[in-house]
Short mmCIF file of C-alpha atoms in Angstrom, two decimals:
data_model
loop_
_atom_site.label_atom_id
_atom_site.label_comp_id
_atom_site.label_asym_id
_atom_site.label_seq_id
_atom_site.Cartn_x
_atom_site.Cartn_y
_atom_site.Cartn_z
CA UNK Q 17 -0.06 -0.36 -0.24
CA UNK Q 18 2.87 2.41 0.88
CA UNK Q 19 2.14 6.19 0.80
CA UNK Q 20 -0.97 5.58 -1.43
CA UNK Q 21 -4.50 4.85 1.24
CA UNK Q 22 -7.01 2.87 0.26
CA UNK Q 23 -10.37 4.45 -0.17
CA UNK Q 24 -12.20 1.84 1.71
CA UNK Q 25 -9.49 3.59 4.69
CA UNK Q 26 -10.42 6.82 4.35
CA UNK Q 27 -14.30 6.66 3.66
CA UNK Q 28 -14.37 4.93 6.79
CA UNK Q 29 -12.21 6.74 8.71
CA UNK Q 30 -14.71 9.86 7.52
CA UNK Q 31 -17.60 8.44 8.43
CA UNK Q 32 -15.96 7.63 11.92
CA UNK Q 33 -14.94 11.54 11.81
CA UNK Q 34 -18.43 12.57 10.88
CA UNK Q 35 -20.09 10.31 13.60
CA UNK Q 36 -17.86 11.69 16.71
CA UNK Q 37 -18.09 15.25 15.99
CA UNK Q 38 -20.08 15.39 19.06
CA UNK Q 39 -16.65 15.21 20.72
CA UNK Q 40 -13.82 17.50 18.79
CA UNK Q 41 -10.58 16.02 18.62
CA UNK Q 42 -8.25 18.92 18.07
CA UNK Q 43 -8.54 20.14 22.03
CA UNK Q 44 -9.73 24.09 22.69
CA UNK Q 45 -8.61 25.13 25.83
CA UNK Q 46 -11.67 26.19 26.39
CA UNK Q 47 -15.11 26.24 24.58
CA UNK Q 48 -16.10 28.95 22.87
CA UNK Q 49 -18.13 31.77 23.59
CA UNK Q 50 -20.75 32.98 21.94
CA UNK Q 51 -21.86 35.53 24.19
CA UNK Q 52 -19.51 38.38 22.31
CA UNK Q 53 -20.32 40.04 18.98
CA UNK Q 54 -18.13 41.44 16.62
CA UNK Q 55 -18.84 44.43 16.33
CA UNK Q 56 -17.33 47.52 14.01
CA UNK Q 57 -16.06 50.15 15.09
CA UNK Q 58 -15.61 48.87 18.52
CA UNK Q 59 -12.49 47.75 20.04
CA UNK Q 60 -12.97 44.30 21.60
CA UNK Q 61 -10.44 42.13 23.75
CA UNK Q 62 -8.13 43.93 23.29
CA UNK Q 63 -8.11 44.17 19.48
CA UNK Q 64 -8.63 47.63 18.78
CA UNK Q 65 -6.32 50.18 17.45
CA UNK Q 66 -4.90 50.85 21.49
CA UNK Q 67 -6.14 53.03 23.65
CA UNK Q 68 -2.90 55.21 22.81
CA UNK Q 69 -3.92 55.60 19.48
CA UNK Q 70 -4.45 59.37 17.17
CA UNK Q 71 -5.58 61.78 19.79
CA UNK Q 72 -6.27 60.14 23.10
CA UNK Q 73 -4.56 59.97 26.02
CA UNK Q 74 -1.83 57.70 27.10
CA UNK Q 75 0.77 57.07 29.64
CA UNK Q 76 3.43 58.52 28.08
CA UNK Q 77 1.82 62.12 28.33
CA UNK Q 78 4.10 64.85 29.25
CA UNK Q 79 7.71 61.76 30.03
CA UNK Q 80 10.60 62.32 28.12
CA UNK Q 81 13.35 59.69 28.64
CA UNK Q 82 13.83 57.87 30.84
CA UNK Q 83 16.46 56.15 29.63
CA UNK Q 84 18.62 55.49 26.41
CA UNK Q 85 19.72 52.02 25.04
CA UNK Q 86 20.93 51.05 28.21
CA UNK Q 87 19.37 47.04 29.45
CA UNK Q 88 18.84 46.93 32.83
CA UNK Q 89 15.13 44.95 33.55
CA UNK Q 90 14.97 41.14 34.89
CA UNK Q 91 11.82 39.82 33.19
CA UNK Q 92 9.60 39.41 35.88
CA UNK Q 93 6.25 37.95 34.75
CA UNK Q 94 4.67 34.25 34.67
CA UNK Q 95 7.71 32.92 33.34
CA UNK Q 96 9.13 31.96 36.42
CA UNK Q 97 6.59 28.98 36.27
CA UNK Q 98 7.95 27.25 32.66
CA UNK Q 99 10.99 24.88 32.92
CA UNK Q 100 13.14 24.62 30.18
CA UNK Q 101 15.80 22.35 30.18
CA UNK Q 102 18.57 25.37 31.59
CA UNK Q 103 16.31 25.54 34.37
CA UNK Q 104 13.59 27.54 35.63
CA UNK Q 105 12.86 30.51 32.65
CA UNK Q 106 12.96 33.21 35.53
CA UNK Q 107 15.53 36.00 34.02
CA UNK Q 108 17.10 37.06 37.70
CA UNK Q 109 20.15 38.15 37.24
CA UNK Q 110 20.18 38.64 33.71
CA UNK Q 111 23.76 37.79 32.36
CA UNK Q 112 25.12 41.01 29.87
CA UNK U 28 10.04 60.95 -1.37
CA UNK U 29 10.47 62.68 2.13
CA UNK U 30 11.79 66.27 2.40
CA UNK U 31 15.25 66.58 4.27
CA UNK U 32 13.68 68.17 7.39
CA UNK U 33 11.16 65.27 7.92
CA UNK U 34 14.48 62.64 7.77
CA UNK U 35 16.12 64.16 9.65
CA UNK U 36 13.45 64.81 11.98
CA UNK U 37 12.01 60.77 12.06
CA UNK U 38 15.68 60.00 12.24
CA UNK U 39 16.41 62.05 15.36
CA UNK U 40 12.89 60.31 16.49
CA UNK U 41 14.11 57.17 16.60
CA UNK U 42 17.64 57.38 17.28
CA UNK U 43 18.72 54.99 20.02
CA UNK U 44 19.66 58.35 21.66
CA UNK U 45 17.51 62.02 21.99
CA UNK U 46 19.23 63.89 19.70
CA UNK U 47 17.13 67.17 18.21
CA UNK U 48 16.56 67.15 14.82
CA UNK U 49 18.57 70.04 12.80
CA UNK U 50 16.65 73.47 12.72
CA UNK U 51 14.26 72.51 14.47
CA UNK U 52 13.09 75.79 16.71
CA UNK U 53 9.88 76.39 18.49
CA UNK U 54 8.26 79.66 20.10
CA UNK U 55 9.40 79.24 23.32
CA UNK U 56 12.88 78.41 22.77
CA UNK U 57 15.47 78.67 20.70
CA UNK U 58 16.64 74.94 21.01
CA UNK U 59 13.25 72.93 21.56
CA UNK U 60 15.48 69.80 23.44
CA UNK U 61 12.90 69.55 26.44
CA UNK U 62 10.02 69.69 24.31
CA UNK U 63 11.29 67.17 21.15
CA UNK U 64 11.91 64.93 24.12
CA UNK U 65 8.09 64.43 25.26
CA UNK U 66 7.26 64.32 21.93
CA UNK U 67 9.64 61.70 21.11
CA UNK U 68 8.72 59.72 24.41
CA UNK U 69 5.25 60.12 23.39
CA UNK U 70 5.46 58.08 20.01
CA UNK U 71 7.67 55.20 21.56
CA UNK U 72 5.60 55.25 24.80
CA UNK U 73 1.92 54.69 22.48
CA UNK U 74 3.41 52.52 19.76
CA UNK U 75 4.78 50.33 22.92
CA UNK U 76 1.13 50.05 24.29
CA UNK U 77 -0.01 49.07 21.12
CA UNK U 78 2.52 46.48 21.55
CA UNK U 79 1.16 45.34 24.13
CA UNK U 80 -2.19 45.35 23.45
CA UNK U 81 -1.73 42.61 20.78
CA UNK U 82 0.88 40.88 22.54
CA UNK U 83 -0.87 40.89 26.30
CA UNK U 84 0.46 37.23 27.27
CA UNK U 85 4.35 38.07 26.34
CA UNK U 86 3.98 40.74 28.16
CA UNK U 87 2.31 38.92 31.12
CA UNK U 88 5.13 36.17 30.88
CA UNK U 89 8.10 38.74 30.39
CA UNK U 90 6.26 41.26 33.29
CA UNK U 91 5.05 45.08 32.49
CA UNK U 92 8.12 46.37 32.90
CA UNK U 93 10.53 44.15 30.40
CA UNK U 94 7.67 44.52 27.83
CA UNK U 95 7.75 48.23 27.82
CA UNK U 96 11.52 48.24 27.76
CA UNK U 97 11.43 45.34 25.04
CA UNK U 98 8.95 47.19 22.64
CA UNK U 99 10.95 50.21 23.19
CA UNK U 100 13.55 48.74 21.02
CA UNK U 101 11.68 47.02 18.77
CA UNK U 102 9.59 50.28 18.31
CA UNK U 103 12.90 52.63 17.13
CA UNK U 104 13.83 49.21 14.98
CA UNK U 105 10.55 48.63 13.60
CA UNK U 106 8.65 52.09 12.52
CA UNK U 107 5.01 51.38 11.93
CA UNK U 108 4.32 50.88 7.38
CA UNK U 109 1.02 51.36 8.30
CA UNK U 110 -0.96 53.62 9.68
CA UNK U 111 -3.15 50.61 10.99
CA UNK U 112 -2.39 50.14 14.58
CA UNK U 113 -3.63 46.94 14.72
CA UNK U 114 -0.94 45.63 12.01
CA UNK U 115 1.50 46.82 14.14
CA UNK U 116 4.15 44.39 15.29
CA UNK U 117 4.10 41.86 12.68
CA UNK U 118 7.81 41.66 13.33
CA UNK U 119 7.76 41.49 16.40
CA UNK U 120 8.23 37.18 17.43
CA UNK U 121 11.10 37.59 15.26
CA UNK U 122 12.42 40.37 17.09
CA UNK U 123 12.08 38.60 20.51
CA UNK U 124 13.48 35.36 18.33
CA UNK U 125 17.10 37.46 18.17
CA UNK U 126 16.88 39.59 21.44
CA UNK U 127 19.55 39.05 23.81
CA UNK U 128 17.95 39.71 27.03
CA UNK U 129 15.02 36.88 26.39
CA UNK U 130 17.16 34.51 25.27
CA UNK U 131 16.64 32.30 28.34
CA UNK U 132 12.87 31.85 27.66
CA UNK U 133 13.22 30.05 24.06
CA UNK U 134 9.42 29.55 23.89
CA UNK U 135 8.49 33.74 23.52
CA UNK U 136 9.09 33.96 20.32
CA UNK U 137 6.90 31.21 19.53
CA UNK U 138 4.23 32.24 21.69
CA UNK U 139 4.46 35.88 20.15
CA UNK U 140 3.95 33.88 16.30
CA UNK U 141 0.52 32.66 18.48
CA UNK U 142 -0.54 35.86 19.31
CA UNK U 143 0.08 37.85 16.28
CA UNK U 144 -1.84 34.94 14.36
CA UNK U 145 -4.71 35.46 16.65
CA UNK U 146 -4.83 39.28 15.37
CA UNK U 147 -4.52 38.30 11.82
CA UNK U 148 -7.18 35.96 12.45
CA UNK U 149 -9.58 38.62 14.36
CA UNK U 150 -9.24 40.81 11.09
CA UNK U 151 -9.70 38.20 8.10
CA UNK U 152 -12.31 37.75 6.40
CA UNK U 153 -15.33 36.74 7.24
CA UNK U 154 -16.50 33.62 5.74
CA UNK U 155 -19.01 30.97 6.40
CA UNK U 156 -16.78 27.53 7.36
CA UNK U 157 -18.05 24.18 5.53
CA UNK U 158 -20.51 22.36 8.02
CA UNK U 159 -20.72 18.53 8.14
CA UNK U 160 -23.48 18.49 6.29
CA UNK U 161 -21.32 19.37 3.12
CA UNK U 162 -18.77 16.76 3.68
CA UNK U 163 -21.53 14.24 4.49
CA UNK U 164 -22.61 14.85 0.57
CA UNK U 165 -19.63 13.75 -0.57
CA UNK U 166 -19.02 10.86 -2.81
CA UNK U 167 -17.16 8.23 -0.54
CA UNK U 168 -15.58 6.29 -3.39
CA UNK U 169 -13.43 9.32 -4.40
CA UNK U 170 -13.30 11.23 -1.22
CA UNK U 171 -9.26 10.52 -1.58
CA UNK U 172 -9.30 13.03 -4.59
CA UNK U 173 -10.84 16.07 -2.66
CA UNK U 174 -9.20 19.41 -2.63
CA UNK U 175 -9.61 21.68 0.19
CA UNK U 176 -9.77 25.85 0.24
CA UNK U 177 -9.17 26.82 4.01
CA UNK U 178 -10.72 28.93 6.06
CA UNK U 179 -9.31 32.63 5.19
CA UNK U 180 -8.25 33.22 9.27
CA UNK U 181 -7.09 29.68 9.49
CA UNK U 182 -3.45 29.55 10.53
CA UNK U 183 -1.46 26.12 11.08
CA UNK U 184 1.89 26.65 13.85
CA UNK U 185 4.36 24.41 14.85
CA UNK U 186 6.78 24.56 17.87
CA UNK U 187 8.73 23.22 19.73
CA UNK U 188 7.23 24.12 22.92
CA UNK U 189 3.77 23.64 24.74
CA UNK U 190 2.87 27.68 23.01
CA UNK U 191 -0.96 26.75 23.17
CA UNK U 192 -0.22 25.43 27.07
CA UNK U 193 1.59 28.65 27.96
CA UNK U 194 -0.74 31.05 26.32
CA UNK U 195 -3.96 29.71 27.40
CA UNK U 196 -2.30 29.55 31.39
CA UNK U 197 -1.02 33.21 30.60
CA UNK U 198 -4.13 34.57 28.93
CA UNK U 199 -7.18 33.08 31.46
CA UNK U 200 -7.96 29.92 29.40
CA UNK U 201 -6.58 27.54 31.79
CA UNK U 202 -5.69 27.93 35.71
CA UNK U 203 -1.84 28.93 35.68
CA UNK U 204 0.16 26.21 36.84
CA UNK U 205 3.75 24.86 36.49
CA UNK U 206 4.74 23.39 33.46
CA UNK U 207 7.58 21.71 31.49
CA UNK U 208 8.56 22.85 27.94
CA UNK U 209 9.64 19.86 27.14
CA UNK U 210 6.43 19.08 25.06
CA UNK U 211 5.89 20.48 21.73
CA UNK U 212 2.85 21.38 20.37
CA UNK U 213 1.35 22.64 17.39
CA UNK U 214 -1.50 24.94 17.19
CA UNK U 215 -4.38 26.18 15.09
CA UNK U 216 -5.36 29.55 15.16
CA UNK U 217 -8.93 30.25 13.22
CA UNK U 218 -11.87 32.33 13.29
CA UNK U 219 -14.84 30.15 12.06
CA UNK U 220 -17.53 32.99 13.21
CA UNK U 221 -17.10 35.37 16.17
CA UNK U 222 -14.68 34.22 18.45
CA UNK U 223 -11.05 33.35 17.58
CA UNK U 224 -9.86 30.06 18.52
CA UNK U 225 -6.86 28.12 19.42
CA UNK U 226 -6.58 24.96 19.65
CA UNK U 227 -3.41 22.26 20.36
CA UNK U 228 -3.41 20.07 16.88
CA UNK U 229 -3.11 16.02 17.44
CA UNK U 230 0.49 14.53 15.56
CA UNK U 231 0.51 15.31 12.30
CA UNK U 232 -1.70 17.00 12.75
CA UNK U 233 0.02 20.13 11.04
CA UNK U 234 1.37 18.35 8.83
CA UNK U 235 -2.20 17.31 7.80
CA UNK U 236 -3.39 20.58 7.26
CA UNK U 237 -0.57 22.47 6.05
CA UNK U 238 -0.40 19.81 2.84
CA UNK U 239 -4.52 20.37 2.67
CA UNK U 240 -3.64 24.48 2.64
CA UNK U 241 -0.94 23.98 -0.19
CA UNK U 242 -3.62 22.12 -2.06
CA UNK U 243 -3.15 18.22 -1.85
CA UNK U 244 -5.41 16.07 -2.27
CA UNK U 245 -6.89 14.35 0.86
CA UNK U 246 -4.92 11.23 -0.41
CA UNK U 247 -1.67 12.96 -0.69
CA UNK U 248 -2.00 15.23 2.84
CA UNK U 249 -2.82 11.97 4.69
CA UNK U 250 0.18 10.70 3.24
CA UNK U 251 2.25 13.56 4.04
CA UNK U 252 0.97 13.43 7.89
CA UNK U 253 1.90 9.76 8.60
CA UNK U 254 5.51 10.68 6.94
CA UNK U 255 5.37 13.56 9.56
CA UNK U 256 4.40 11.51 12.67
CA UNK U 257 3.64 7.62 12.21
CA UNK U 258 0.88 8.12 14.90
CA UNK U 259 -1.13 10.16 12.63
CA UNK U 260 -5.11 9.49 13.69
CA UNK U 261 -6.89 9.90 10.14
CA UNK U 262 -10.48 9.65 12.04
CA UNK U 263 -9.72 12.04 14.99
CA UNK U 264 -7.35 14.23 12.37
CA UNK U 265 -11.03 14.40 10.02
CA UNK U 266 -13.30 14.83 13.07
CA UNK U 267 -11.18 17.92 14.24
CA UNK U 268 -10.86 18.99 10.05
CA UNK U 269 -14.83 19.19 10.15
CA UNK U 270 -15.15 20.08 13.59
CA UNK U 271 -13.15 23.13 13.80
CA UNK U 272 -14.69 24.73 10.74
CA UNK U 273 -10.99 25.42 9.36
CA UNK U 274 -12.86 24.22 5.80
CA UNK U 275 -14.02 27.04 3.57
CA UNK U 276 -15.22 24.52 0.71
CA UNK U 277 -14.40 22.06 -1.81
CA UNK U 278 -12.60 23.03 -4.32
CA UNK U 279 -12.07 19.82 -6.37
CA UNK U 280 -15.98 17.78 -5.90
CA UNK U 281 -15.57 14.00 -5.58
CA UNK U 282 -15.83 12.60 -9.10
CA UNK U 283 -19.23 11.82 -9.87
CA UNK U 284 -18.38 9.80 -13.50
CA UNK U 285 -16.60 6.94 -11.51
#
């Protein structure tokens, strides 16, 4: 049979797939929530053109540069809960 | 073609060190360095905020301070090419991959690719996915020959890291708990209706969907998927194909002549 897959195999799997659709095989982290509508012109879930867009206020107002190109920041988010082969994901301290 | 003054203004705006564009003057000061610094900071801060809106999971993973500083470096190197801020930051994942201070978070770039794919899916063309009845009507004898058109919002991502789990845990979809990065995960991002959905693909599923997206007939796509992973489960993947809404249409219907 090699790489050729028999018609019967495909047809059988298709029939089985159609019958098992109540249980989706591609695992979604959460069932889709049909509670929100896509509303044009209105922002949703942070996908809008951003609160700091043209003509709006934003956090940067009236501040001047606080840094040049120097890099001193350390990642302090949830990355510490993610283990990599090299150890925890925490970036304390940065080796530079 | 920008005028010389505009060119030097833009260069000063995005330079790594604050510098006043030659010839800039204000009614309050002959050399308005402070005013220009405020303007410059507003440009960088607002573009950084736009980036944070598009990559909220990356911001959560590294923390706000790290993200803001990283975004600033990105903005300087990749200023917007389009007035649509929703599309800003396409190059962010590649930037992260090459960003030295983030090197100890090797999964970060792939998670950013997942977030970018979600935004693209959100703004993609609306299209009704093909339902189960559309598949059920096909001629069973010629199923291997069908070619499919995937949904315009669909994106398939492959990663050696558990990007779907990391994304889900940091976007509120799953409870946060310690995980190992050894587990690879492939993702399907699609918006069949109103909501963008992120799904983890089973073994061989990404190769299967990409082959179908490339226009291979179903039989050949199955062959590619089996070559990619011997554990490819045809029935499960077909159920996912139909149930996820990732198919928009059958391009070559099963032949009725045979």
